[in-house]
CSV table of C-alpha atoms in Angstrom, one decimal:
chain,number,residue,atom,x,y,z
A,191,GLY,CA,16.2,-1.2,4.5
A,192,ALA,CA,14.0,1.7,3.7
A,193,VAL,CA,12.0,3.1,6.6
A,194,VAL,CA,9.1,5.5,6.5
A,195,SER,CA,8.0,7.0,9.8
A,196,GLN,CA,4.4,8.2,10.1
A,197,HIS,CA,3.1,10.2,13.1
A,198,PRO,CA,1.0,10.2,15.0
A,199,SER,CA,-0.1,6.6,15.1
A,200,TRP,CA,-3.6,7.6,16.3
A,201,VAL,CA,-5.4,10.8,16.9
A,202,ILE,CA,-8.7,11.8,18.3
A,203,CYS,CA,-10.0,15.3,17.5
A,204,LYS,CA,-13.1,17.3,17.8
A,205,SER,CA,-15.3,18.0,14.8
A,206,GLY,CA,-14.3,21.2,13.1
A,207,THR,CA,-10.6,21.1,14.1
A,208,SER,CA,-7.7,20.3,11.9
A,209,VAL,CA,-5.2,17.5,12.2
A,210,LYS,CA,-1.7,17.2,10.7
A,211,ILE,CA,-0.1,13.8,9.8
A,212,GLU,CA,3.6,13.6,9.1
A,213,CYS,CA,5.3,11.1,6.8
A,214,ARG,CA,9.1,11.0,6.9
A,215,SER,CA,11.5,8.8,4.9
A,216,LEU,CA,14.3,8.2,7.4
A,217,ASP,CA,17.1,6.7,5.4
A,218,PHE,CA,16.4,7.7,1.8
A,219,GLN,CA,15.1,10.6,-0.3
A,220,ALA,CA,11.7,10.4,-1.8
A,221,THR,CA,10.8,12.7,-4.6
A,222,THR,CA,7.3,11.2,-4.6
A,223,MET,CA,5.1,10.2,-1.7
A,224,PHE,CA,1.6,8.9,-1.8
A,225,TRP,CA,-1.3,9.3,0.6
A,226,TYR,CA,-3.9,6.6,1.0
A,227,ARG,CA,-7.1,6.1,3.0
A,228,GLN,CA,-8.2,2.7,4.1
A,229,PHE,CA,-11.6,1.7,5.4
A,230,PRO,CA,-12.1,-1.5,7.5
A,231,LYS,CA,-11.6,-4.7,5.5
A,232,GLN,CA,-11.0,-2.7,2.3
A,233,SER,CA,-8.1,-2.1,0.0
A,234,LEU,CA,-6.0,1.1,0.0
A,235,MET,CA,-7.6,4.0,-1.8
A,236,LEU,CA,-5.1,6.5,-3.2
A,237,MET,CA,-6.0,10.0,-2.3
A,238,ALA,CA,-3.1,12.0,-3.7
A,239,THR,CA,0.4,11.9,-5.1
A,240,SER,CA,2.8,14.3,-3.5
A,241,ASN,CA,5.9,15.6,-5.3
A,242,GLU,CA,8.6,17.5,-3.6
A,243,GLY,CA,8.5,21.2,-4.4
A,244,SER,CA,5.3,21.1,-6.4
A,245,LYS,CA,1.6,20.9,-5.9
A,246,ALA,CA,0.1,17.5,-5.0
A,247,THR,CA,-2.0,15.7,-7.6
A,248,TYR,CA,-5.4,14.6,-6.1
A,249,GLU,CA,-7.5,11.7,-7.2
A,250,GLN,CA,-10.9,12.3,-8.5
A,251,GLY,CA,-13.4,12.9,-5.7
A,252,VAL,CA,-10.8,13.9,-3.1
A,253,GLU,CA,-11.3,17.5,-1.9
A,254,LYS,CA,-7.9,19.2,-2.1
A,255,ASP,CA,-9.1,22.0,0.2
A,256,LYS,CA,-10.0,19.5,2.8
A,257,PHE,CA,-6.9,17.3,2.6
A,258,LEU,CA,-4.0,19.7,2.3
A,259,ILE,CA,-0.7,18.1,1.3
A,260,ASN,CA,2.7,19.6,1.6
A,261,HIS,CA,5.9,18.0,0.4
A,262,ALA,CA,8.5,20.6,1.3
A,263,SER,CA,11.6,18.4,1.4
A,264,LEU,CA,12.8,15.1,0.0
A,265,THR,CA,12.1,13.4,3.3
A,266,LEU,CA,8.9,14.9,4.6
A,267,SER,CA,5.4,15.1,3.4
A,268,THR,CA,2.4,16.2,5.5
A,269,LEU,CA,-1.3,15.6,5.2
A,270,THR,CA,-3.6,18.1,7.0
A,271,VAL,CA,-7.2,17.2,7.4
A,272,THR,CA,-9.0,20.6,7.7
A,273,SER,CA,-12.2,21.1,9.5
A,274,ALA,CA,-12.5,17.4,10.2
A,275,HIS,CA,-15.9,15.8,10.5
A,276,PRO,CA,-16.8,12.3,11.7
A,277,GLU,CA,-17.0,11.0,8.2
A,278,ASP,CA,-13.3,11.8,7.9
A,279,SER,CA,-12.6,9.2,10.5
A,280,SER,CA,-10.4,6.5,8.8
A,281,PHE,CA,-7.0,4.9,8.6
A,282,TYR,CA,-4.5,7.1,6.7
A,283,ILE,CA,-1.3,5.7,5.3
A,284,CYS,CA,1.6,7.3,3.5
A,285,SER,CA,4.0,5.7,1.2
A,286,ALA,CA,7.3,6.8,-0.2
A,287,ASP,CA,8.7,5.9,-3.6
A,288,GLY,CA,12.1,4.5,-2.7
A,289,ARG,CA,13.1,3.2,-6.1
A,290,THR,CA,16.6,4.5,-6.0
A,291,ALA,CA,19.9,2.8,-6.5
A,292,LEU,CA,19.9,1.7,-2.9
A,293,TYR,CA,16.4,0.8,-2.3
A,294,TYR,CA,13.7,-0.7,-4.4
A,295,GLY,CA,10.0,-0.5,-4.0
A,296,TYR,CA,7.4,1.6,-2.3
A,297,THR,CA,7.8,1.8,1.5
A,298,PHE,CA,4.7,2.4,3.7
A,299,GLY,CA,4.4,4.2,6.9
A,300,SER,CA,2.7,2.5,9.9
A,301,GLY,CA,-0.6,4.4,9.4
A,302,THR,CA,-2.6,6.9,11.4
A,303,ARG,CA,-5.9,6.1,12.9
A,304,LEU,CA,-8.0,9.3,12.9
A,305,THR,CA,-11.1,9.5,14.9
A,306,VAL,CA,-13.3,12.6,14.7
A,307,VAL,CA,-15.8,13.0,17.5
B,290,GLN,CA,-7.4,-1.1,-17.6
B,291,GLN,CA,-5.9,0.1,-14.4
B,292,GLN,CA,-7.5,-2.6,-12.3
B,293,VAL,CA,-5.9,-5.5,-10.5
B,294,LYS,CA,-8.3,-8.3,-9.6
B,295,GLN,CA,-7.5,-10.4,-6.5
B,296,SER,CA,-9.0,-13.6,-5.3
B,297,PRO,CA,-10.0,-15.1,-3.0
B,298,GLN,CA,-11.4,-12.5,-0.7
B,299,SER,CA,-10.7,-14.7,2.3
B,300,LEU,CA,-8.8,-17.9,2.9
B,301,ILE,CA,-8.5,-20.3,5.8
B,302,VAL,CA,-5.8,-23.0,6.0
B,303,GLN,CA,-4.3,-25.2,8.6
B,304,LYS,CA,-0.8,-24.7,9.8
B,305,GLY,CA,1.6,-26.2,7.4
B,306,GLY,CA,-0.7,-25.7,4.4
B,307,ILE,CA,0.1,-23.7,1.3
B,308,PRO,CA,-2.3,-20.9,0.7
B,309,ILE,CA,-2.4,-19.5,-2.8
B,310,ILE,CA,-3.6,-16.0,-3.7
B,311,ASN,CA,-4.2,-15.0,-7.3
B,312,CYS,CA,-4.2,-11.7,-9.1
B,313,ALA,CA,-5.0,-10.7,-12.6
B,314,TYR,CA,-4.3,-7.5,-14.4
B,315,GLU,CA,-5.3,-5.7,-17.6
B,316,ASN,CA,-2.7,-3.1,-18.3
B,317,THR,CA,0.2,-4.7,-20.2
B,318,ALA,CA,2.4,-1.6,-19.4
B,319,PHE,CA,2.6,-2.8,-15.8
B,320,ASP,CA,6.2,-4.1,-15.1
B,321,TYR,CA,6.5,-4.3,-11.3
B,322,PHE,CA,4.3,-6.6,-9.2
B,323,PRO,CA,4.7,-6.5,-5.5
B,324,TRP,CA,2.9,-8.3,-2.7
B,325,TYR,CA,2.2,-6.7,0.6
B,326,GLN,CA,1.3,-8.1,4.0
B,327,GLN,CA,-0.8,-6.0,6.3
B,328,PHE,CA,-1.5,-6.7,10.0
B,329,PRO,CA,-4.5,-4.9,11.7
B,330,GLY,CA,-3.7,-1.3,12.5
B,331,LYS,CA,-0.4,-1.3,10.6
B,332,GLY,CA,0.7,-0.1,7.2
B,333,PRO,CA,1.4,-2.7,4.4
B,334,ALA,CA,4.9,-4.2,4.4
B,335,LEU,CA,6.5,-5.4,1.2
B,336,LEU,CA,6.9,-9.2,1.1
B,337,ILE,CA,8.2,-10.0,-2.3
B,338,ALA,CA,8.1,-8.4,-5.8
B,339,ILE,CA,8.7,-9.6,-9.3
B,340,ARG,CA,9.3,-8.1,-12.7
B,341,PRO,CA,7.8,-9.7,-15.9
B,342,ASP,CA,11.1,-11.0,-17.2
B,343,VAL,CA,11.0,-13.9,-14.8
B,344,SER,CA,8.3,-16.5,-14.2
B,345,GLU,CA,9.0,-17.3,-10.6
B,346,LYS,CA,10.7,-15.7,-7.6
B,347,LYS,CA,11.3,-17.2,-4.1
B,348,GLU,CA,12.1,-15.4,-0.9
B,349,GLY,CA,12.1,-17.7,2.1
B,350,ARG,CA,8.6,-19.3,2.4
B,351,PHE,CA,7.1,-16.9,-0.1
B,352,THR,CA,7.0,-17.5,-3.9
B,353,ILE,CA,5.5,-15.4,-6.7
B,354,SER,CA,4.5,-17.2,-9.9
B,355,PHE,CA,4.1,-15.0,-12.9
B,356,ASN,CA,2.4,-15.7,-16.2
B,357,LYS,CA,2.9,-12.9,-18.6
B,358,SER,CA,0.8,-14.2,-21.4
B,359,ALA,CA,-2.2,-14.8,-19.1
B,360,LYS,CA,-1.6,-11.5,-17.2
B,361,GLN,CA,-1.8,-13.3,-13.9
B,362,PHE,CA,0.5,-13.7,-10.9
B,363,SER,CA,0.1,-15.5,-7.7
B,364,LEU,CA,1.5,-15.7,-4.2
B,365,HIS,CA,2.3,-19.1,-2.5
B,366,ILE,CA,3.1,-19.3,1.1
B,367,MET,CA,4.9,-22.5,2.0
B,368,ASP,CA,4.6,-24.2,5.4
B,369,SER,CA,2.1,-21.5,6.6
B,370,GLN,CA,2.1,-20.5,10.2
B,371,PRO,CA,-0.4,-18.8,12.5
B,372,GLY,CA,1.8,-15.7,12.4
B,373,ASP,CA,1.1,-15.5,8.7
B,374,SER,CA,-2.5,-14.6,9.4
B,375,ALA,CA,-2.9,-11.2,7.9
B,376,THR,CA,-4.3,-9.4,4.9
B,377,TYR,CA,-2.4,-9.8,1.7
B,378,PHE,CA,-2.5,-7.3,-1.2
B,379,CYS,CA,-1.1,-7.7,-4.7
B,380,ALA,CA,-0.3,-4.6,-6.6
B,381,ALA,CA,1.1,-3.5,-9.9
B,382,SER,CA,2.8,-0.4,-11.3
B,383,ILE,CA,4.8,1.0,-14.2
B,384,GLU,CA,8.4,1.3,-13.3
B,385,THR,CA,8.9,4.9,-13.9
B,386,SER,CA,9.6,7.3,-11.1
B,387,GLY,CA,6.6,8.6,-9.4
B,388,SER,CA,4.1,6.2,-10.8
B,389,ARG,CA,1.4,4.9,-8.5
B,390,LEU,CA,0.7,1.4,-7.3
B,391,THR,CA,-2.6,-0.2,-8.3
B,392,PHE,CA,-3.8,-2.5,-5.5
B,393,GLY,CA,-5.9,-5.6,-5.6
B,394,GLU,CA,-8.8,-5.9,-3.2
B,395,GLY,CA,-7.0,-7.9,-0.6
B,396,THR,CA,-7.2,-11.4,0.8
B,397,GLN,CA,-7.7,-12.0,4.5
B,398,LEU,CA,-5.7,-15.1,5.3
B,399,THR,CA,-6.3,-17.1,8.5
B,400,VAL,CA,-3.8,-19.9,9.4
B,401,ASN,CA,-5.3,-22.1,12.1
B,402,PRO,CA,-2.9,-23.8,14.6
C-alpha cells in the first residue's frame, strides 16, 4: 500500500533556531501534500496545502514566513519552522494525496513531535 | 458548511462490545468519507472509506453506514478488542485532485478487557 515517511519522529530545538521536517511518499507520486498541526486531544488542524512546483497555500492564521513549505518533487515536501519558539511546540503531521490509479485515499506520515526549549 | 460534526467525544466499551461513532456533515458536495484510527504519538491511519453511492461498507470488523439524505455516516466496530483503543476521526472531502480533508473532532475509544 501507499507509504508516507516523515522525519524526524521527534526533535528538540532551542528557541530561535529553525527545524526542517521531511515528508516523502515512498511508493507513489503525490502532486499535493498537506501539513497539519495537532494539539493534545484535539483534531488535526490543516496548516497548508503543498503543490509540487508551486507555492503552498496557507490556511488563515498560519504565518507563511514562519512555516516555510517546499514541495520540490512529486515525492518530497518539507516544512521548516523558522525561529522556533516554545509556542510552536506541537505534533506536526504530513499527508500525501495518493488518489491515483494504484492507490486511493490520503496517506499520513507518522508525525513529528517538536519541542522548543 | 465545511464542518464535520463527530460524536461522542469519548466512548468506553467492554471487550466484545460494538462501539458506534457518528458523524454529520453539511456540505452536499462531499463525496468521499474516510475514517482514520490514530494511536498516541502516531499519524492517522486509514481504516475504511465510503462513497455516497453505497449505504454500507464492511472491511473486517469495521463497518461504515451512510445515510445520504440525513447527511450522516457512522462507524461500527464489531467484536471490539483492547487493541482497538485509539482515537478515531471521521473526515470528508470532495473527490477532486488536491482537495483537502475536513476532519471531525475525534472520538477517544477505550475498550476494557
